[in-house]
Amino acid sequence: MKAIRLTLCQLCHNDVRGYLIPTRLMSSVTQMHEGQVKVRPFSEIPGPKGIYQWPVIGTVLHYKPFTKHTPEKIHRLMNELFDKYGPVVKFRMGPQTVAVCDPKDFETVFRNEGQYPVRPTLDIVTAYNKRNGHKETFAQLQGEEWHARRTPLNKRLVRSDSASYYLEQQGQVAEDLVRALAKEDLTAVDFQDLFYRYASESIFLVAFNRRLGLFEEEPDKISTDFVQAAKTSTQMLQDALLGKLFMTKWLKNSSYKKFEALLNFQKKVTADCVMEARKVLEDRMKSGDFKADEPNLLFSLLSEKNMTDEDINDAVGTLYAAGTESTAKNLQTFFYTLALNPEKQEILRQEILNILGANGILTAQALSQMAFLKAALKESFRLYPPAAVGIIRVLPVDVTLGQYAVPAGTQIIMFSPRPSKTHFENPNQFLPERWLRSEENVKKDTSLGFIVLPFGHGPRNCIGRRFATQEMYLATTKVLQNFKIDVAPESKSTQFIYKMFIEPEEPIKFKFTKLH
């Protein structure tokens, strides 16, 4: 038994995804750092001990039936750990993990993530790619391979004007949403579905150069099946992230087979759409109707000499998958926030009407003047953080977090939901004004800028963030031109959970009242 326990303890010092944690920082001797500031060793970081540090088992013990928590409410578990152990906690979330909630520690992590930031990968995706002979997908890559795949996308997706090319086309999708919201007798589930259809339709237009047709009376079956496959596989990825599907790494069990079938279908639809776009591009090039500098994402990727068809399929497939679920849920949460704060909703409506009028179309120039709109969305992100635990990184160097030495290779969670409340005045109030530029709002503490980062930070931030925010701006301006947003009494105390991204525990019953 002693030998077995020794083996398990040794395993606790290794990330199960392959990042070896150096043992040199495991010493029980307190180190000195930066001019006699005491730095305590990794082994002294507080957190659940004993069996809670065992691989796999240690993660499972944090959830029902062993505690009151479920993976969907992991944010509550995290707050409980910080309440009990302090601002730096060591525990098992898959691999050995250190969680921090002080924004000064967030700043330390981001300033040490290096040229090629590392974030956790998912074993189920790696297993799928290997078993099907595919390259590792863009989101799974690390190091120079990741950088090589990301570089051509940065040129097309990260520029400040990269999304504005699609403003008019995505604006038409927003008008479809308005028409759908005007229908009577919509249920809470109907509203939730409409937000998902809007987000899916909008980003599909960018990724694949055509509409899905989800707002038509009878959408095409392939389109609806594609959307459902993306929704289901995203939920399975959340399960994998929280350790539910760890056996799929070794076994082709029923969960893995379901995941494989879903991805195979999505890949086929993606490949067919890209092939169709390639034919259109070739025809336009032959007729001389194509300009090399046209800011069309898919056409520009198809013209990229350093990208294979598989690379392109992966890029646009990732953009679609990442930009649907998250945008739909964040838009729903933003509308909920506006509904609960009618006076702020009215200030925002007046800004929109002053700049666009009652029927005007959102343009890049008009959007640049809408300071309150941008501040309101950011404040919604602060009140309702999109991701359950914030941002995760695995650093290439040793760092000091709090007063503890954390070795290279350790999985680090920057739990931003906690300082989103603790580091702001009147934290439970929806106050977009706190983000408006003024002398009073300028913060001298630079670390505060690392709290509300809904799309990540640094080289590894979300590639689709400009499109996601544009879609939310479009939907908000068009809806507020036409409706007053409210919610039914039973939805005013909605609780939120996390299934990959934030969502209401029960669907929200919205009320959209026509203004004219």
Short mmCIF file of C-alpha atoms in Angstrom, two decimals:
data_model
loop_
_atom_site.label_atom_id
_atom_site.label_comp_id
_atom_site.label_asym_id
_atom_site.label_seq_id
_atom_site.Cartn_x
_atom_site.Cartn_y
_atom_site.Cartn_z
CA MET A 1 0.00 0.00 0.00
CA LYS A 2 2.85 2.36 0.80
CA ALA A 3 4.38 1.77 -2.62
CA ILE A 4 1.05 2.43 -4.34
CA ARG A 5 0.59 5.69 -2.46
CA LEU A 6 4.09 6.79 -3.43
CA THR A 7 3.32 6.19 -7.11
CA LEU A 8 0.11 8.20 -6.92
CA CYS A 9 1.88 11.05 -5.16
CA GLN A 10 4.53 11.10 -7.87
CA LEU A 11 1.78 11.24 -10.48
CA CYS A 12 0.37 14.31 -8.78
CA HIS A 13 3.43 16.26 -9.89
CA ASN A 14 2.82 15.57 -13.57
CA ASP A 15 0.26 17.16 -15.85
CA VAL A 16 -1.69 14.31 -17.44
CA ARG A 17 -1.52 16.11 -20.76
CA GLY A 18 2.23 15.79 -20.84
CA TYR A 19 3.61 18.96 -19.28
CA LEU A 20 6.21 17.83 -16.76
CA ILE A 21 6.36 19.95 -13.62
CA PRO A 22 9.96 20.46 -12.48
CA THR A 23 10.64 19.04 -9.03
CA ARG A 24 13.15 21.74 -8.11
CA LEU A 25 10.35 23.97 -6.81
CA MET A 26 8.90 21.24 -4.61
CA SER A 27 11.45 21.90 -1.90
CA SER A 28 10.16 22.53 1.60
CA VAL A 29 12.67 25.35 2.04
CA THR A 30 11.16 28.82 1.71
CA GLN A 31 12.88 30.69 -1.14
CA MET A 32 13.87 34.33 -1.34
CA HIS A 33 12.84 36.36 -4.34
CA GLU A 34 13.08 39.96 -5.58
CA GLY A 35 14.93 41.61 -2.75
CA GLN A 36 14.26 39.36 0.24
CA VAL A 37 10.54 38.87 -0.45
CA LYS A 38 9.67 35.42 0.89
CA VAL A 39 8.48 32.95 -1.72
CA ARG A 40 7.00 29.76 -0.37
CA PRO A 41 7.42 26.47 -2.26
CA PHE A 42 4.87 24.87 -4.54
CA SER A 43 4.26 22.09 -2.03
CA GLU A 44 2.86 24.62 0.48
CA ILE A 45 0.14 26.04 -1.79
CA PRO A 46 -3.10 25.44 0.13
CA GLY A 47 -5.88 23.29 -1.22
CA PRO A 48 -7.62 19.92 -0.84
CA LYS A 49 -5.13 17.28 0.31
CA GLY A 50 -4.82 13.52 0.43
CA ILE A 51 -7.07 11.58 -1.90
CA TYR A 52 -8.21 14.88 -3.47
CA GLN A 53 -4.76 15.09 -5.05
CA TRP A 54 -5.03 11.70 -6.76
CA PRO A 55 -5.29 11.75 -10.57
CA VAL A 56 -8.86 11.34 -11.89
CA ILE A 57 -10.27 10.47 -8.45
CA GLY A 58 -9.26 13.85 -7.03
CA THR A 59 -11.28 15.63 -9.72
CA VAL A 60 -14.37 13.44 -9.36
CA LEU A 61 -14.55 13.97 -5.59
CA HIS A 62 -15.38 17.66 -6.07
CA TYR A 63 -18.77 16.85 -7.61
CA LYS A 64 -21.98 15.03 -6.77
CA PRO A 65 -22.59 12.66 -5.08
CA PHE A 66 -19.54 13.57 -2.98
CA THR A 67 -20.43 17.29 -2.74
CA LYS A 68 -23.38 19.52 -3.61
CA HIS A 69 -21.65 20.75 -6.78
CA THR A 70 -22.13 19.74 -10.42
CA PRO A 71 -19.79 20.52 -13.33
CA GLU A 72 -22.35 23.03 -14.62
CA LYS A 73 -21.89 25.02 -11.38
CA ILE A 74 -18.11 24.81 -11.19
CA HIS A 75 -17.96 28.59 -10.60
CA ARG A 76 -19.61 28.01 -7.21
CA LEU A 77 -17.08 25.29 -6.39
CA MET A 78 -14.24 27.67 -7.30
CA ASN A 79 -15.57 30.42 -5.05
CA GLU A 80 -15.91 27.92 -2.22
CA LEU A 81 -12.26 26.88 -2.65
CA PHE A 82 -11.08 30.51 -2.58
CA ASP A 83 -13.22 31.24 0.48
CA LYS A 84 -11.64 28.31 2.29
CA TYR A 85 -8.00 28.42 1.15
CA GLY A 86 -7.27 31.99 0.03
CA PRO A 87 -6.38 33.65 -3.31
CA VAL A 88 -4.03 30.86 -4.49
CA VAL A 89 -5.38 27.30 -4.48
CA LYS A 90 -3.91 23.98 -5.65
CA PHE A 91 -6.36 21.26 -6.61
CA ARG A 92 -7.17 18.68 -9.27
CA MET A 93 -9.12 19.70 -12.36
CA GLY A 94 -7.88 16.91 -14.58
CA PRO A 95 -4.16 17.65 -14.16
CA GLN A 96 -2.61 19.31 -11.13
CA THR A 97 -3.96 22.83 -11.20
CA VAL A 98 -3.26 26.15 -9.51
CA ALA A 99 -6.13 28.64 -9.45
CA VAL A 100 -5.66 32.35 -8.72
CA CYS A 101 -8.20 35.16 -8.32
CA ASP A 102 -5.97 38.23 -7.83
CA PRO A 103 -5.71 40.29 -11.07
CA LYS A 104 -2.08 41.04 -10.22
CA ASP A 105 -1.45 37.32 -10.64
CA PHE A 106 -3.39 37.38 -13.93
CA GLU A 107 -0.98 40.06 -15.12
CA THR A 108 2.00 37.94 -14.06
CA VAL A 109 0.68 34.94 -16.02
CA PHE A 110 -0.02 36.91 -19.17
CA ARG A 111 3.34 38.65 -19.08
CA ASN A 112 5.06 35.28 -18.91
CA GLU A 113 3.02 33.23 -21.41
CA GLY A 114 5.66 33.74 -24.11
CA GLN A 115 5.43 33.93 -27.89
CA TYR A 116 3.48 30.67 -28.13
CA PRO A 117 0.95 30.56 -25.26
CA VAL A 118 -0.10 27.07 -24.19
CA ARG A 119 -3.62 26.21 -23.13
CA PRO A 120 -5.06 22.78 -22.31
CA THR A 121 -6.03 20.41 -25.09
CA LEU A 122 -8.82 17.85 -25.10
CA ASP A 123 -7.97 14.17 -25.25
CA ILE A 124 -11.19 13.29 -27.05
CA VAL A 125 -10.32 15.60 -29.95
CA THR A 126 -6.74 14.32 -30.16
CA ALA A 127 -8.07 10.74 -30.15
CA TYR A 128 -10.54 11.58 -32.92
CA ASN A 129 -7.87 13.16 -35.12
CA LYS A 130 -5.44 10.26 -34.68
CA ARG A 131 -8.06 7.58 -35.29
CA ASN A 132 -9.31 9.29 -38.44
CA GLY A 133 -5.95 10.30 -39.90
CA HIS A 134 -6.54 14.03 -39.56
CA LYS A 135 -4.02 16.73 -38.69
CA GLU A 136 -4.28 18.05 -35.16
CA THR A 137 -6.86 20.81 -35.25
CA PHE A 138 -6.01 24.47 -34.93
CA ALA A 139 -7.35 24.83 -31.38
CA GLN A 140 -5.32 21.82 -30.22
CA LEU A 141 -1.94 22.87 -31.61
CA GLN A 142 0.87 24.33 -29.51
CA GLY A 143 4.17 26.10 -30.13
CA GLU A 144 5.49 26.91 -33.58
CA GLU A 145 2.92 24.67 -35.28
CA TRP A 146 0.12 26.68 -33.71
CA HIS A 147 1.81 29.96 -34.63
CA ALA A 148 2.24 28.90 -38.25
CA ARG A 149 -1.44 28.01 -38.52
CA ARG A 150 -2.59 31.15 -36.68
CA THR A 151 -0.51 33.70 -38.64
CA PRO A 152 -2.54 33.70 -41.89
CA LEU A 153 -5.73 33.94 -39.84
CA ASN A 154 -4.45 36.94 -37.88
CA LYS A 155 -4.03 38.88 -41.13
CA ARG A 156 -7.71 38.37 -41.94
CA LEU A 157 -9.50 38.20 -38.60
CA VAL A 158 -7.71 40.36 -36.06
CA ARG A 159 -7.47 43.68 -37.92
CA SER A 160 -9.78 46.37 -36.56
CA ASP A 161 -11.73 46.47 -39.85
CA SER A 162 -11.83 42.72 -40.50
CA ALA A 163 -15.50 42.35 -39.54
CA SER A 164 -16.88 45.56 -41.04
CA TYR A 165 -16.89 44.04 -44.55
CA TYR A 166 -19.76 41.83 -43.37
CA LEU A 167 -21.79 44.55 -41.65
CA GLU A 168 -24.42 44.84 -44.38
CA GLN A 169 -24.86 41.08 -44.86
CA GLN A 170 -24.98 40.34 -41.13
CA GLY A 171 -27.33 43.31 -40.73
CA GLN A 172 -29.84 41.43 -42.87
CA VAL A 173 -29.63 38.51 -40.43
CA ALA A 174 -30.35 40.95 -37.59
CA GLU A 175 -33.46 42.12 -39.46
CA ASP A 176 -34.56 38.48 -39.74
CA LEU A 177 -34.17 38.20 -35.96
CA VAL A 178 -36.35 41.28 -35.43
CA ARG A 179 -39.08 39.85 -37.63
CA ALA A 180 -38.93 36.56 -35.73
CA LEU A 181 -39.11 38.31 -32.34
CA ALA A 182 -42.24 40.17 -33.45
CA LYS A 183 -44.23 36.93 -33.55
CA GLU A 184 -46.70 36.37 -30.76
CA ASP A 185 -46.86 33.52 -28.25
CA LEU A 186 -43.15 32.74 -28.30
CA THR A 187 -42.07 30.54 -25.40
CA ALA A 188 -38.89 30.86 -23.35
CA VAL A 189 -37.44 27.95 -25.34
CA ASP A 190 -38.40 29.71 -28.60
CA PHE A 191 -36.43 32.80 -27.57
CA GLN A 192 -33.41 30.70 -26.68
CA ASP A 193 -33.61 28.98 -30.06
CA LEU A 194 -33.90 32.31 -31.91
CA PHE A 195 -30.69 33.61 -30.34
CA TYR A 196 -28.92 30.42 -31.37
CA ARG A 197 -30.27 30.63 -34.92
CA TYR A 198 -29.18 34.25 -35.17
CA ALA A 199 -25.63 33.54 -34.02
CA SER A 200 -25.36 30.43 -36.17
CA GLU A 201 -26.67 32.17 -39.30
CA SER A 202 -24.43 35.21 -38.80
CA ILE A 203 -21.12 33.41 -38.36
CA PHE A 204 -21.94 30.78 -41.01
CA LEU A 205 -22.28 33.65 -43.48
CA VAL A 206 -18.74 34.76 -42.64
CA ALA A 207 -17.19 31.31 -42.55
CA PHE A 208 -18.86 29.80 -45.63
CA ASN A 209 -20.00 32.74 -47.77
CA ARG A 210 -23.66 31.79 -47.76
CA ARG A 211 -26.73 31.65 -45.58
CA LEU A 212 -27.91 28.59 -43.68
CA GLY A 213 -31.55 29.56 -44.11
CA LEU A 214 -32.49 29.07 -40.46
CA PHE A 215 -35.06 31.90 -40.54
CA GLU A 216 -36.97 30.42 -43.47
CA GLU A 217 -40.35 28.76 -42.91
CA GLU A 218 -38.88 25.32 -43.59
CA PRO A 219 -35.08 25.33 -43.19
CA ASP A 220 -33.09 22.79 -45.17
CA LYS A 221 -32.62 19.51 -43.27
CA ILE A 222 -28.84 19.50 -43.78
CA SER A 223 -28.68 22.98 -42.26
CA THR A 224 -30.71 22.05 -39.19
CA ASP A 225 -28.79 18.78 -38.77
CA PHE A 226 -25.50 20.67 -39.05
CA VAL A 227 -26.58 23.16 -36.38
CA GLN A 228 -27.73 20.39 -34.06
CA ALA A 229 -24.50 18.44 -34.56
CA ALA A 230 -22.47 21.54 -33.67
CA LYS A 231 -24.59 22.14 -30.57
CA THR A 232 -24.31 18.54 -29.34
CA SER A 233 -20.58 18.20 -30.00
CA THR A 234 -19.93 21.49 -28.18
CA GLN A 235 -21.70 20.12 -25.12
CA MET A 236 -19.58 16.97 -25.33
CA LEU A 237 -16.44 19.11 -25.43
CA GLN A 238 -17.60 20.76 -22.20
CA ASP A 239 -18.06 17.33 -20.66
CA ALA A 240 -14.56 16.38 -21.79
CA LEU A 241 -13.08 19.59 -20.37
CA LEU A 242 -14.59 18.78 -16.98
CA GLY A 243 -13.26 15.24 -17.01
CA LYS A 244 -16.47 13.35 -17.78
CA LEU A 245 -15.24 11.66 -20.98
CA PHE A 246 -11.67 10.76 -19.99
CA MET A 247 -12.04 7.10 -21.04
CA THR A 248 -12.45 8.09 -24.71
CA LYS A 249 -8.69 8.59 -24.82
CA TRP A 250 -8.27 4.82 -24.66
CA LEU A 251 -11.64 3.34 -25.59
CA LYS A 252 -13.98 3.73 -28.54
CA ASN A 253 -16.96 3.67 -26.20
CA SER A 254 -20.48 4.87 -27.00
CA SER A 255 -19.65 8.48 -26.08
CA TYR A 256 -16.63 8.50 -28.37
CA LYS A 257 -18.59 6.92 -31.25
CA LYS A 258 -21.29 9.56 -30.93
CA PHE A 259 -18.68 12.34 -30.91
CA GLU A 260 -16.93 10.84 -33.94
CA ALA A 261 -20.17 10.62 -35.92
CA LEU A 262 -21.02 14.24 -35.13
CA LEU A 263 -17.59 15.51 -36.20
CA ASN A 264 -17.54 13.40 -39.35
CA PHE A 265 -20.86 14.93 -40.41
CA GLN A 266 -19.71 18.48 -39.61
CA LYS A 267 -16.46 17.95 -41.52
CA LYS A 268 -18.33 16.70 -44.59
CA VAL A 269 -20.68 19.69 -44.66
CA THR A 270 -17.73 22.03 -44.10
CA ALA A 271 -15.71 20.45 -46.92
CA ASP A 272 -18.69 20.63 -49.30
CA CYS A 273 -19.25 24.33 -48.52
CA VAL A 274 -15.58 25.17 -48.99
CA MET A 275 -15.46 23.24 -52.27
CA GLU A 276 -18.52 25.14 -53.49
CA ALA A 277 -16.85 28.44 -52.58
CA ARG A 278 -13.68 27.39 -54.41
CA LYS A 279 -15.67 26.84 -57.61
CA VAL A 280 -17.27 30.27 -57.28
CA LEU A 281 -13.85 31.83 -56.72
CA GLU A 282 -12.35 30.06 -59.76
CA ASP A 283 -15.24 31.23 -61.94
CA ARG A 284 -14.82 34.81 -60.76
CA MET A 285 -11.07 34.69 -61.37
CA LYS A 286 -11.61 33.37 -64.90
CA SER A 287 -14.11 36.13 -65.66
CA GLY A 288 -11.86 38.79 -64.14
CA ASP A 289 -14.49 39.60 -61.56
CA PHE A 290 -12.25 39.01 -58.54
CA LYS A 291 -9.87 41.43 -56.87
CA ALA A 292 -7.00 39.98 -54.85
CA ASP A 293 -7.52 42.56 -52.09
CA GLU A 294 -11.22 41.80 -51.64
CA PRO A 295 -11.75 41.46 -47.86
CA ASN A 296 -13.70 38.23 -48.13
CA LEU A 297 -12.49 35.74 -45.53
CA LEU A 298 -13.10 32.44 -47.29
CA PHE A 299 -11.91 33.66 -50.70
CA SER A 300 -8.74 35.06 -49.16
CA LEU A 301 -8.05 31.79 -47.34
CA LEU A 302 -8.59 29.85 -50.57
CA SER A 303 -6.01 32.15 -52.20
CA GLU A 304 -3.46 31.48 -49.42
CA LYS A 305 -0.62 29.39 -50.84
CA ASN A 306 0.58 28.14 -47.45
CA MET A 307 -2.78 26.65 -46.42
CA THR A 308 -3.99 23.21 -47.46
CA ASP A 309 -7.66 22.38 -47.97
CA GLU A 310 -7.63 20.63 -44.60
CA ASP A 311 -6.16 23.76 -42.96
CA ILE A 312 -8.88 25.94 -44.51
CA ASN A 313 -11.66 23.54 -43.54
CA ASP A 314 -10.34 23.46 -39.99
CA ALA A 315 -10.07 27.27 -39.80
CA VAL A 316 -13.59 28.06 -40.97
CA GLY A 317 -15.04 25.09 -39.07
CA THR A 318 -13.40 26.32 -35.87
CA LEU A 319 -14.62 29.87 -36.49
CA TYR A 320 -18.18 28.63 -36.91
CA ALA A 321 -18.16 26.30 -33.91
CA ALA A 322 -16.52 28.80 -31.57
CA GLY A 323 -18.68 31.69 -32.73
CA THR A 324 -22.12 30.15 -32.47
CA GLU A 325 -22.72 28.82 -28.97
CA SER A 326 -20.78 31.60 -27.24
CA THR A 327 -22.39 34.48 -29.18
CA ALA A 328 -25.90 33.10 -28.76
CA LYS A 329 -25.56 32.75 -25.01
CA ASN A 330 -23.79 36.06 -24.47
CA LEU A 331 -26.41 37.91 -26.52
CA GLN A 332 -29.18 36.32 -24.47
CA THR A 333 -27.41 37.36 -21.26
CA PHE A 334 -26.91 40.92 -22.55
CA PHE A 335 -30.61 41.26 -23.40
CA TYR A 336 -31.48 39.88 -19.97
CA THR A 337 -29.24 42.51 -18.34
CA LEU A 338 -30.87 45.30 -20.36
CA ALA A 339 -34.32 44.00 -19.43
CA LEU A 340 -33.51 44.15 -15.71
CA ASN A 341 -32.15 47.69 -16.07
CA PRO A 342 -34.75 49.63 -18.09
CA GLU A 343 -33.20 53.04 -17.38
CA LYS A 344 -29.87 51.93 -18.87
CA GLN A 345 -31.72 50.29 -21.75
CA GLU A 346 -33.37 53.64 -22.48
CA ILE A 347 -30.03 55.50 -22.41
CA LEU A 348 -28.67 52.97 -24.90
CA ARG A 349 -31.77 53.26 -27.09
CA GLN A 350 -31.41 57.03 -27.21
CA GLU A 351 -27.77 56.72 -28.25
CA ILE A 352 -28.83 54.38 -31.06
CA LEU A 353 -31.72 56.61 -32.19
CA ASN A 354 -29.56 59.75 -32.08
CA ILE A 355 -26.95 58.16 -34.33
CA LEU A 356 -29.03 55.85 -36.55
CA GLY A 357 -32.59 57.08 -36.25
CA ALA A 358 -35.53 54.70 -35.99
CA ASN A 359 -34.69 52.69 -39.11
CA GLY A 360 -31.05 53.44 -39.89
CA ILE A 361 -28.55 50.71 -40.70
CA LEU A 362 -25.48 50.23 -38.54
CA THR A 363 -22.25 51.24 -40.29
CA ALA A 364 -18.65 51.12 -39.17
CA GLN A 365 -18.63 54.91 -38.76
CA ALA A 366 -21.84 54.87 -36.70
CA LEU A 367 -20.54 52.04 -34.53
CA SER A 368 -17.39 54.02 -33.76
CA GLN A 369 -19.59 56.69 -32.11
CA MET A 370 -21.56 54.29 -29.90
CA ALA A 371 -19.56 54.45 -26.69
CA PHE A 372 -22.46 53.51 -24.42
CA LEU A 373 -23.28 50.41 -26.46
CA LYS A 374 -19.73 49.12 -26.12
CA ALA A 375 -19.60 50.01 -22.43
CA ALA A 376 -22.93 48.28 -21.79
CA LEU A 377 -21.79 45.05 -23.42
CA LYS A 378 -18.54 45.06 -21.45
CA GLU A 379 -20.46 45.66 -18.22
CA SER A 380 -22.70 42.70 -19.07
CA PHE A 381 -19.58 40.58 -19.49
CA ARG A 382 -18.42 41.74 -16.06
CA LEU A 383 -21.70 40.85 -14.35
CA TYR A 384 -22.08 37.56 -16.21
CA PRO A 385 -18.64 36.24 -17.24
CA PRO A 386 -18.96 34.13 -20.41
CA ALA A 387 -16.69 31.28 -19.27
CA ALA A 388 -17.03 29.34 -16.03
CA VAL A 389 -13.46 29.59 -14.77
CA GLY A 390 -11.91 32.32 -16.88
CA ILE A 391 -8.72 31.75 -18.87
CA ILE A 392 -6.35 28.79 -18.51
CA ARG A 393 -2.66 28.77 -19.37
CA VAL A 394 0.34 26.45 -18.98
CA LEU A 395 3.46 28.61 -18.68
CA PRO A 396 6.90 27.82 -20.14
CA VAL A 397 8.69 29.43 -17.19
CA ASP A 398 8.57 29.38 -13.39
CA VAL A 399 6.59 32.24 -11.82
CA THR A 400 5.59 33.51 -8.41
CA LEU A 401 1.84 33.80 -7.85
CA GLY A 402 0.78 35.35 -4.60
CA GLN A 403 3.61 34.27 -2.33
CA TYR A 404 4.07 30.85 -3.92
CA ALA A 405 6.52 29.46 -6.45
CA VAL A 406 4.66 27.86 -9.38
CA PRO A 407 6.82 25.79 -11.73
CA ALA A 408 6.73 25.76 -15.51
CA GLY A 409 4.26 23.23 -16.85
CA THR A 410 1.57 23.79 -14.23
CA GLN A 411 -1.98 24.34 -15.41
CA ILE A 412 -3.06 27.78 -14.14
CA ILE A 413 -6.65 29.00 -13.92
CA MET A 414 -7.21 32.75 -13.79
CA PHE A 415 -10.62 32.79 -12.15
CA SER A 416 -11.92 36.17 -13.35
CA PRO A 417 -15.56 35.82 -12.14
CA ARG A 418 -14.43 36.51 -8.57
CA PRO A 419 -12.54 39.82 -9.06
CA SER A 420 -15.31 40.87 -11.47
CA LYS A 421 -17.29 41.33 -8.27
CA THR A 422 -14.66 42.00 -5.60
CA HIS A 423 -12.59 44.65 -7.42
CA PHE A 424 -15.38 47.02 -8.47
CA GLU A 425 -17.51 49.52 -6.59
CA ASN A 426 -21.20 48.61 -6.48
CA PRO A 427 -20.33 45.25 -8.03
CA ASN A 428 -23.90 43.94 -8.34
CA GLN A 429 -25.16 47.00 -10.21
CA PHE A 430 -25.23 47.29 -13.99
CA LEU A 431 -23.21 50.49 -14.53
CA PRO A 432 -21.92 50.83 -18.11
CA GLU A 433 -20.66 54.30 -17.14
CA ARG A 434 -17.75 52.69 -15.28
CA TRP A 435 -16.22 51.82 -18.69
CA LEU A 436 -16.64 55.23 -20.31
CA ARG A 437 -13.42 57.16 -20.69
CA SER A 438 -13.03 59.97 -18.18
CA GLU A 439 -10.47 61.21 -15.70
CA GLU A 440 -12.45 59.66 -12.84
CA ASN A 441 -12.56 56.25 -14.48
CA VAL A 442 -8.86 56.01 -15.27
CA LYS A 443 -7.35 53.31 -13.06
CA LYS A 444 -3.71 53.54 -12.02
CA ASP A 445 -3.58 49.81 -11.27
CA THR A 446 -2.84 48.20 -14.65
CA SER A 447 -3.77 44.74 -13.38
CA LEU A 448 -7.47 45.72 -13.32
CA GLY A 449 -7.38 45.64 -17.10
CA PHE A 450 -6.90 41.86 -16.94
CA ILE A 451 -10.22 41.10 -15.22
CA VAL A 452 -12.88 41.44 -17.92
CA LEU A 453 -11.41 39.60 -20.90
CA PRO A 454 -14.33 37.71 -22.50
CA PHE A 455 -12.28 36.81 -25.58
CA GLY A 456 -8.99 36.02 -23.89
CA HIS A 457 -5.78 37.99 -24.06
CA GLY A 458 -2.52 38.12 -25.97
CA PRO A 459 -1.44 36.03 -28.97
CA ARG A 460 -3.90 33.26 -28.15
CA ASN A 461 -7.06 35.33 -27.85
CA CYS A 462 -10.25 34.38 -29.70
CA ILE A 463 -9.77 34.70 -33.46
CA GLY A 464 -13.47 35.45 -34.00
CA ARG A 465 -13.89 38.12 -31.32
CA ARG A 466 -14.47 40.99 -33.77
CA PHE A 467 -17.23 39.08 -35.50
CA ALA A 468 -18.82 38.01 -32.21
CA THR A 469 -19.00 41.57 -30.87
CA GLN A 470 -20.20 42.91 -34.22
CA GLU A 471 -23.04 40.37 -34.26
CA MET A 472 -24.09 41.42 -30.76
CA TYR A 473 -23.88 45.12 -31.65
CA LEU A 474 -25.99 44.53 -34.77
CA ALA A 475 -28.66 42.55 -32.95
CA THR A 476 -28.81 45.05 -30.09
CA THR A 477 -29.11 48.16 -32.24
CA LYS A 478 -31.75 46.63 -34.50
CA VAL A 479 -33.79 45.20 -31.61
CA LEU A 480 -33.70 48.41 -29.56
CA GLN A 481 -34.80 50.41 -32.61
CA ASN A 482 -37.93 48.25 -32.66
CA PHE A 483 -38.64 46.87 -29.19
CA LYS A 484 -38.59 47.47 -25.49
CA ILE A 485 -36.96 44.43 -23.85
CA ASP A 486 -38.47 43.02 -20.67
CA VAL A 487 -38.77 39.64 -18.97
CA ALA A 488 -41.68 37.89 -17.30
CA PRO A 489 -41.78 38.03 -13.47
CA GLU A 490 -40.74 34.39 -13.15
CA SER A 491 -37.50 35.12 -15.04
CA LYS A 492 -36.38 38.15 -13.03
CA SER A 493 -34.38 36.00 -10.60
CA THR A 494 -32.77 33.73 -13.15
CA GLN A 495 -29.73 31.75 -12.00
CA PHE A 496 -26.93 31.00 -14.45
CA ILE A 497 -24.90 27.86 -15.04
CA TYR A 498 -22.12 26.93 -17.46
CA LYS A 499 -22.29 24.41 -20.28
CA MET A 500 -19.11 25.39 -22.11
CA PHE A 501 -20.44 28.97 -21.88
CA ILE A 502 -22.84 30.78 -19.60
CA GLU A 503 -26.55 30.04 -19.90
CA PRO A 504 -29.67 30.41 -17.75
CA GLU A 505 -30.52 27.47 -15.52
CA GLU A 506 -34.05 27.74 -16.93
CA PRO A 507 -34.84 29.38 -20.32
CA ILE A 508 -35.65 33.08 -19.93
CA LYS A 509 -39.16 34.23 -20.80
CA PHE A 510 -38.52 37.51 -22.64
CA LYS A 511 -41.10 40.13 -23.57
CA PHE A 512 -40.37 42.20 -26.70
CA THR A 513 -42.85 45.10 -26.92
CA LYS A 514 -43.03 46.92 -30.26
CA LEU A 515 -42.17 50.61 -30.14
CA HIS A 516 -43.94 51.57 -33.37
#
